[in-house]
Amino acid sequence: MKKAQEPCLVTIRKLYPKFSVTERKIADYILKNPNKIIHSSINQLAEDLEVADSTVFRFCKRLGYKGYQAMKIALASEVVSPIQDIHEKVTEGDTVDTVASKVFRSNIKTIEDSLSVLNEEHLQAAVDCMINANSIEFFGSGGSSIIALDAYHKLVRTGLKVHSVIDTHFQLMAASQMTEKDCAVFISHSGSSKDILHILNVVKSTGAKMIAITNYAKSPLSAAVDIPLYTVSEETEYRSEALSSRIAQLTLIDVLYVNILLKRGNEGKEALKKMREAILVKRI
């Protein structure tokens, strides 16, 4: 099994004695201002430190990341202002309204943190990939399969050919029939699900384009796909990290849906009109 990537800040501290003077300058800045880094571009960081963008890029590579964005994603998952752990605030005397307020705020924080690490270039590439594909398959295992179905429910409105099934055997069958003109979207919080990675290998053999929605920049899924999209979530006493991330995943799918519908113009409007007319008979 592949060894998990150490936390970004831990890696920086471990390698610090081996850094050059310039690398220590970058390391010191990140260690002192981690929250600022996740909201800064590589150009902004380089300008603040008066070094070249390429110097920052090489530093990120030395830490074991593909580049600045991957390092920023990993850093964000460590230092985003933690949702004040629900178990630290909730007491037996709390009202249902108080609990509701805390859950809503934690969900809002998850969405805000995920927005801070959204890569515009990757997002644009994902939109273009899906629009130009002959067909789109959404894959997810366990709880992520529900997110995949939601993606199907939204994207079918755009007029694009989209598909999604929950059973992993059916997913493997669908994956085997894809071609290089198709697009596969994998949804996995950990990016390390055996089922998803198995399906990914099948899709990869077909030559289809691959997109991932995941929480980890350093994961087998992130490393294998053509276009990674990331979310950021924190774990609390009452909710696992994966449960929290589904809010950001759903929002990211909404972003893809709206962008695709806008880009398809009249074709998208016509598809949406047909869908609304078709389901109108279901209303009283």
PDB file of C-alpha atoms in Angstrom, residues 108-228:
ATOM      1  CA  ILE A 108     -21.062  27.262   5.275  1.00  0.00           C
ATOM      2  CA  LYS A 109     -17.444  27.081   6.425  1.00  0.00           C
ATOM      3  CA  THR A 110     -16.855  23.920   4.405  1.00  0.00           C
ATOM      4  CA  ILE A 111     -18.142  25.636   1.255  1.00  0.00           C
ATOM      5  CA  GLU A 112     -16.068  28.781   1.888  1.00  0.00           C
ATOM      6  CA  ASP A 113     -12.889  26.771   2.456  1.00  0.00           C
ATOM      7  CA  SER A 114     -13.487  24.745  -0.702  1.00  0.00           C
ATOM      8  CA  LEU A 115     -14.013  27.930  -2.712  1.00  0.00           C
ATOM      9  CA  SER A 116     -10.647  29.212  -1.495  1.00  0.00           C
ATOM     10  CA  VAL A 117      -8.824  26.290  -3.132  1.00  0.00           C
ATOM     11  CA  LEU A 118     -10.846  26.144  -6.354  1.00  0.00           C
ATOM     12  CA  ASN A 119      -8.530  26.173  -9.365  1.00  0.00           C
ATOM     13  CA  GLU A 120     -10.071  28.231 -12.187  1.00  0.00           C
ATOM     14  CA  GLU A 121      -7.936  26.589 -14.868  1.00  0.00           C
ATOM     15  CA  HIS A 122      -8.951  23.090 -13.766  1.00  0.00           C
ATOM     16  CA  LEU A 123     -12.591  24.129 -13.482  1.00  0.00           C
ATOM     17  CA  GLN A 124     -12.582  25.509 -17.027  1.00  0.00           C
ATOM     18  CA  ALA A 125     -10.880  22.368 -18.306  1.00  0.00           C
ATOM     19  CA  ALA A 126     -13.512  20.196 -16.617  1.00  0.00           C
ATOM     20  CA  VAL A 127     -16.368  22.189 -18.143  1.00  0.00           C
ATOM     21  CA  ASP A 128     -14.810  21.981 -21.625  1.00  0.00           C
ATOM     22  CA  CYS A 129     -14.118  18.270 -21.232  1.00  0.00           C
ATOM     23  CA  MET A 130     -17.706  17.486 -20.293  1.00  0.00           C
ATOM     24  CA  ILE A 131     -19.233  19.658 -23.015  1.00  0.00           C
ATOM     25  CA  ASN A 132     -17.088  18.075 -25.730  1.00  0.00           C
ATOM     26  CA  ALA A 133     -17.560  14.475 -24.588  1.00  0.00           C
ATOM     27  CA  ASN A 134     -19.825  12.059 -26.427  1.00  0.00           C
ATOM     28  CA  SER A 135     -21.062  10.838 -23.055  1.00  0.00           C
ATOM     29  CA  ILE A 136     -20.290  11.400 -19.379  1.00  0.00           C
ATOM     30  CA  GLU A 137     -20.208   8.720 -16.679  1.00  0.00           C
ATOM     31  CA  PHE A 138     -20.343   9.660 -12.988  1.00  0.00           C
ATOM     32  CA  PHE A 139     -18.726   7.166 -10.624  1.00  0.00           C
ATOM     33  CA  GLY A 140     -18.907   7.051  -6.832  1.00  0.00           C
ATOM     34  CA  SER A 141     -18.759   4.369  -4.145  1.00  0.00           C
ATOM     35  CA  GLY A 142     -20.716   4.278  -0.896  1.00  0.00           C
ATOM     36  CA  GLY A 143     -21.878   7.744   0.128  1.00  0.00           C
ATOM     37  CA  SER A 144     -20.201   9.212  -2.944  1.00  0.00           C
ATOM     38  CA  SER A 145     -22.526   7.190  -5.184  1.00  0.00           C
ATOM     39  CA  ILE A 146     -25.375   9.403  -3.951  1.00  0.00           C
ATOM     40  CA  ILE A 147     -23.379  12.472  -5.000  1.00  0.00           C
ATOM     41  CA  ALA A 148     -22.795  10.855  -8.405  1.00  0.00           C
ATOM     42  CA  LEU A 149     -26.550  10.352  -8.804  1.00  0.00           C
ATOM     43  CA  ASP A 150     -27.129  13.983  -7.881  1.00  0.00           C
ATOM     44  CA  ALA A 151     -24.630  14.956 -10.584  1.00  0.00           C
ATOM     45  CA  TYR A 152     -26.610  12.880 -13.096  1.00  0.00           C
ATOM     46  CA  HIS A 153     -29.869  14.469 -11.898  1.00  0.00           C
ATOM     47  CA  LYS A 154     -28.447  17.939 -12.575  1.00  0.00           C
ATOM     48  CA  LEU A 155     -26.431  17.378 -15.741  1.00  0.00           C
ATOM     49  CA  VAL A 156     -29.196  15.467 -17.562  1.00  0.00           C
ATOM     50  CA  ARG A 157     -30.980  18.835 -17.710  1.00  0.00           C
ATOM     51  CA  THR A 158     -28.238  20.285 -19.915  1.00  0.00           C
ATOM     52  CA  GLY A 159     -28.952  17.972 -22.836  1.00  0.00           C
ATOM     53  CA  LEU A 160     -25.606  16.211 -22.515  1.00  0.00           C
ATOM     54  CA  LYS A 161     -25.543  12.402 -22.512  1.00  0.00           C
ATOM     55  CA  VAL A 162     -24.901  11.523 -18.873  1.00  0.00           C
ATOM     56  CA  HIS A 163     -25.112   8.239 -16.950  1.00  0.00           C
ATOM     57  CA  SER A 164     -24.700   7.001 -13.385  1.00  0.00           C
ATOM     58  CA  VAL A 165     -25.436   3.732 -11.574  1.00  0.00           C
ATOM     59  CA  ILE A 166     -24.863   2.781  -7.938  1.00  0.00           C
ATOM     60  CA  ASP A 167     -23.910  -0.904  -8.179  1.00  0.00           C
ATOM     61  CA  THR A 168     -20.142  -1.278  -8.575  1.00  0.00           C
ATOM     62  CA  HIS A 169     -20.531  -4.239 -10.951  1.00  0.00           C
ATOM     63  CA  PHE A 170     -22.670  -2.087 -13.247  1.00  0.00           C
ATOM     64  CA  GLN A 171     -20.127   0.709 -12.912  1.00  0.00           C
ATOM     65  CA  LEU A 172     -17.340  -1.592 -14.061  1.00  0.00           C
ATOM     66  CA  MET A 173     -19.459  -2.705 -16.994  1.00  0.00           C
ATOM     67  CA  ALA A 174     -20.168   0.898 -17.960  1.00  0.00           C
ATOM     68  CA  ALA A 175     -16.496   1.816 -17.550  1.00  0.00           C
ATOM     69  CA  SER A 176     -15.419  -0.961 -19.906  1.00  0.00           C
ATOM     70  CA  GLN A 177     -17.590   0.449 -22.701  1.00  0.00           C
ATOM     71  CA  MET A 178     -16.189   3.978 -22.620  1.00  0.00           C
ATOM     72  CA  THR A 179     -14.054   5.376 -25.436  1.00  0.00           C
ATOM     73  CA  GLU A 180     -11.459   8.109 -25.824  1.00  0.00           C
ATOM     74  CA  LYS A 181     -14.279  10.466 -26.806  1.00  0.00           C
ATOM     75  CA  ASP A 182     -16.021  10.050 -23.432  1.00  0.00           C
ATOM     76  CA  CYS A 183     -15.515  11.643 -20.010  1.00  0.00           C
ATOM     77  CA  ALA A 184     -15.518   9.940 -16.593  1.00  0.00           C
ATOM     78  CA  VAL A 185     -16.090  11.901 -13.378  1.00  0.00           C
ATOM     79  CA  PHE A 186     -14.934  10.160 -10.185  1.00  0.00           C
ATOM     80  CA  ILE A 187     -16.272  11.337  -6.831  1.00  0.00           C
ATOM     81  CA  SER A 188     -14.328  10.134  -3.801  1.00  0.00           C
ATOM     82  CA  HIS A 189     -13.608  12.006  -0.584  1.00  0.00           C
ATOM     83  CA  SER A 190     -10.444  10.053   0.225  1.00  0.00           C
ATOM     84  CA  GLY A 191      -9.335   9.390  -3.336  1.00  0.00           C
ATOM     85  CA  SER A 192      -8.216   5.984  -2.075  1.00  0.00           C
ATOM     86  CA  SER A 193     -11.350   3.835  -2.376  1.00  0.00           C
ATOM     87  CA  LYS A 194     -10.490   0.408  -3.781  1.00  0.00           C
ATOM     88  CA  ASP A 195     -13.720   0.263  -5.776  1.00  0.00           C
ATOM     89  CA  ILE A 196     -13.153   3.652  -7.372  1.00  0.00           C
ATOM     90  CA  LEU A 197      -9.500   2.948  -8.159  1.00  0.00           C
ATOM     91  CA  HIS A 198     -10.486  -0.360  -9.767  1.00  0.00           C
ATOM     92  CA  ILE A 199     -13.038   1.417 -11.949  1.00  0.00           C
ATOM     93  CA  LEU A 200     -10.493   4.130 -12.725  1.00  0.00           C
ATOM     94  CA  ASN A 201      -8.049   1.553 -14.075  1.00  0.00           C
ATOM     95  CA  VAL A 202     -10.725   0.186 -16.376  1.00  0.00           C
ATOM     96  CA  VAL A 203     -11.606   3.674 -17.631  1.00  0.00           C
ATOM     97  CA  LYS A 204      -7.932   4.516 -18.105  1.00  0.00           C
ATOM     98  CA  SER A 205      -7.525   1.553 -20.446  1.00  0.00           C
ATOM     99  CA  THR A 206     -10.253   2.976 -22.707  1.00  0.00           C
ATOM    100  CA  GLY A 207      -8.531   6.326 -23.160  1.00  0.00           C
ATOM    101  CA  ALA A 208     -11.482   8.328 -21.829  1.00  0.00           C
ATOM    102  CA  LYS A 209     -10.768  11.695 -20.169  1.00  0.00           C
ATOM    103  CA  MET A 210     -10.910  11.548 -16.368  1.00  0.00           C
ATOM    104  CA  ILE A 211     -12.006  14.156 -13.804  1.00  0.00           C
ATOM    105  CA  ALA A 212     -11.899  13.755 -10.008  1.00  0.00           C
ATOM    106  CA  ILE A 213     -13.730  15.506  -7.180  1.00  0.00           C
ATOM    107  CA  THR A 214     -11.854  14.703  -3.979  1.00  0.00           C
ATOM    108  CA  ASN A 215     -10.557  16.136  -0.714  1.00  0.00           C
ATOM    109  CA  TYR A 216      -6.924  15.088  -1.036  1.00  0.00           C
ATOM    110  CA  ALA A 217      -4.305  16.470  -3.404  1.00  0.00           C
ATOM    111  CA  LYS A 218      -1.961  13.616  -2.512  1.00  0.00           C
ATOM    112  CA  SER A 219      -4.054  10.542  -3.311  1.00  0.00           C
ATOM    113  CA  PRO A 220      -3.965   7.777  -5.943  1.00  0.00           C
ATOM    114  CA  LEU A 221      -7.082   9.242  -7.573  1.00  0.00           C
ATOM    115  CA  SER A 222      -5.684  12.789  -7.790  1.00  0.00           C
ATOM    116  CA  ALA A 223      -2.457  11.514  -9.311  1.00  0.00           C
ATOM    117  CA  ALA A 224      -4.184   9.393 -11.959  1.00  0.00           C
ATOM    118  CA  VAL A 225      -6.843  11.690 -13.425  1.00  0.00           C
ATOM    119  CA  ASP A 226      -6.457  14.376 -16.069  1.00  0.00           C
ATOM    120  CA  ILE A 227      -8.324  17.075 -14.132  1.00  0.00           C
ATOM    121  CA  PRO A 228      -8.509  17.111 -10.303  1.00  0.00           C
TER     122      PRO A 228
END
